[in-house]
XYZ file of C-alpha atoms in Angstrom:
189
model
C -8.387 -16.469 17.122
C -8.063 -15.211 13.567
C -5.002 -13.979 11.711
C -6.318 -10.454 12.194
C -6.361 -10.850 15.999
C -2.879 -12.346 15.882
C -1.632 -9.379 13.847
C -3.125 -6.964 16.384
C -1.401 -8.803 19.245
C 1.918 -8.996 17.418
C 1.747 -5.258 16.688
C 2.393 -4.554 20.360
C 5.243 -7.059 20.498
C 6.935 -5.647 17.395
C 6.542 -2.062 18.592
C 8.035 -3.032 21.975
C 11.004 -4.681 20.227
C 11.435 -1.561 18.076
C 11.412 0.612 21.204
C 14.067 -1.486 22.933
C 16.184 -1.519 19.769
C 16.007 2.287 19.693
C 16.995 2.481 23.358
C 19.930 0.161 22.640
C 21.004 2.345 19.705
C 21.337 5.482 21.823
C 21.894 4.130 25.364
C 23.705 1.258 27.035
C 21.985 -1.640 28.750
C 22.378 -1.526 32.499
C 24.785 -4.401 33.250
C 23.463 -4.975 36.770
C 20.102 -6.166 35.410
C 19.498 -9.713 34.218
C 18.785 -10.256 30.513
C 15.492 -11.797 31.604
C 14.413 -8.450 33.011
C 14.693 -7.011 29.500
C 12.578 -9.842 28.089
C 9.957 -9.365 30.796
C 9.991 -5.607 30.161
C 9.419 -6.139 26.431
C 6.423 -8.321 27.292
C 5.062 -5.715 29.738
C 5.437 -2.904 27.181
C 3.795 -5.091 24.508
C 0.835 -5.787 26.807
C 0.532 -2.073 27.650
C 0.555 -1.193 23.925
C -2.043 -3.835 23.095
C -4.326 -2.728 25.943
C -3.984 0.879 24.820
C -4.777 -0.015 21.205
C -7.734 -2.186 22.212
C -9.404 0.339 24.505
C -8.459 3.725 23.067
C -8.157 2.884 19.339
C -6.938 5.927 17.355
C -7.486 8.803 19.768
C -5.370 11.223 21.767
C -5.719 9.068 24.875
C -4.078 6.203 22.967
C -1.097 8.424 22.182
C -0.804 9.486 25.839
C -0.909 5.873 27.056
C 1.624 4.899 24.360
C 4.006 7.624 25.596
C 3.673 6.342 29.162
C 4.217 2.774 27.936
C 7.274 3.817 25.948
C 8.745 5.647 28.958
C 8.401 2.520 31.123
C 11.788 0.919 30.196
C 13.681 4.169 30.859
C 15.302 2.818 34.028
C 16.766 -0.231 32.246
C 19.304 1.795 30.270
C 22.282 3.962 31.158
C 22.794 7.265 29.406
C 21.799 10.890 29.484
C 18.332 11.406 30.873
C 17.447 13.765 28.020
C 18.293 11.090 25.445
C 16.350 8.438 27.366
C 13.317 10.741 27.353
C 13.639 11.688 23.673
C 13.981 8.077 22.417
C 10.313 7.128 23.078
C 9.067 10.240 21.292
C 11.314 9.581 18.298
C 10.109 5.988 18.228
C 6.438 6.989 18.336
C 7.060 9.564 15.619
C 8.873 6.998 13.471
C 6.127 4.393 13.897
C 3.444 6.969 13.112
C 5.198 8.250 10.007
C 5.794 4.755 8.666
C 2.161 3.787 9.279
C 0.927 6.917 7.487
C 3.264 6.327 4.540
C 2.097 2.717 4.216
C -1.541 3.774 4.599
C -1.282 6.234 1.745
C 0.761 3.748 -0.288
C -2.057 1.228 0.004
C -4.666 3.836 -0.920
C -2.681 4.724 -4.031
C -1.903 1.123 -5.004
C -5.475 -0.142 -4.630
C -7.222 3.146 -5.527
C -9.406 3.069 -2.402
C -10.120 5.498 0.404
C -8.354 5.667 3.746
C -11.588 4.604 5.429
C -11.677 1.432 3.316
C -8.094 0.591 4.246
C -8.752 1.050 7.967
C -12.097 -0.780 7.978
C -11.323 -3.688 5.604
C -9.501 -6.405 7.548
C -7.390 -7.610 4.594
C -6.059 -4.151 3.797
C -5.520 -3.410 7.479
C -3.542 -6.633 7.877
C -1.454 -5.789 4.828
C -0.802 -2.336 6.292
C 0.200 -3.769 9.661
C 2.636 -6.254 8.150
C 4.250 -3.824 5.709
C 4.477 -0.931 8.193
C 6.038 -3.053 10.932
C 8.539 -4.625 8.501
C 9.480 -1.193 7.202
C 9.792 0.193 10.742
C 12.050 -2.724 11.717
C 14.149 -2.040 8.619
C 14.544 1.644 9.509
C 15.313 0.915 13.166
C 17.899 -1.668 12.097
C 19.631 1.020 10.015
C 19.483 3.476 12.931
C 20.837 0.841 15.314
C 23.763 -0.020 13.050
C 24.489 3.641 12.298
C 24.478 4.944 15.886
C 25.716 1.922 17.794
C 29.187 2.438 19.158
C 30.416 -1.012 18.139
C 31.418 -1.429 14.533
C 29.396 -4.019 12.691
C 30.441 -5.380 9.370
C 27.488 -4.903 7.093
C 28.703 -5.259 3.581
C 26.805 -4.914 0.377
C 25.723 -8.555 0.419
C 24.001 -8.044 3.811
C 21.913 -5.153 2.541
C 21.151 -6.838 -0.784
C 19.977 -9.954 1.035
C 17.878 -7.890 3.443
C 16.382 -5.854 0.591
C 15.639 -9.030 -1.369
C 13.924 -10.634 1.624
C 11.970 -7.464 2.385
C 10.755 -6.870 -1.172
C 9.860 -10.485 -1.931
C 7.909 -10.908 1.284
C 6.143 -7.574 0.787
C 5.235 -8.423 -2.810
C 4.061 -11.905 -1.786
C 1.885 -10.494 0.996
C 0.523 -7.845 -1.364
C -0.369 -10.407 -4.035
C -1.902 -12.868 -1.566
C -4.209 -10.233 -0.125
C -5.053 -8.816 -3.533
C -5.954 -12.316 -4.706
C -8.003 -13.127 -1.604
C -9.854 -9.834 -1.848
C -10.644 -10.384 -5.564
C -11.864 -13.923 -4.824
C -14.194 -12.554 -2.128
C -15.522 -9.956 -4.600
C -16.232 -12.672 -7.170
C -18.256 -14.723 -4.695
C -20.148 -11.677 -3.483
C -21.290 -10.703 -6.993
C -22.657 -14.135 -7.941
């Protein structure tokens, strides 16, 4: 198993966690269910996402299977049915928008085509890591903003989070830039 395979597998897990975080932001967990049921459901949704991504890649069928996968945990939460149905669509839209923004950010930063980003494993891995981190950041803000409980999130919390996010993103960017330049050097000799 390579790092690229691991990133593909973890994509499903992270997207499942993002989905459950969005459900928790707008709905309440059903108290009659065990916490282990939520963990098992996250695993099931992650497996469904990974199977969908592996078999259907970037097509319309993948989106349809993702919607079905994202509707799966609907019964685990209490709240208005309309909100429980809208949450998966908002989550898919959010994930898609973040991935597109990161994709075009990489194309602008490296001055390459979209096809190169999608087909070059290093760039694809960079895109996966940055887009999922950014999506988690946005969902964390949504969760804190719309959650009914008041959380103390002072300036130091956000500065620390921003510092961790930017340093890890810059480090990942530089590592992959360096590894890609090293591979170019060996290929031209």
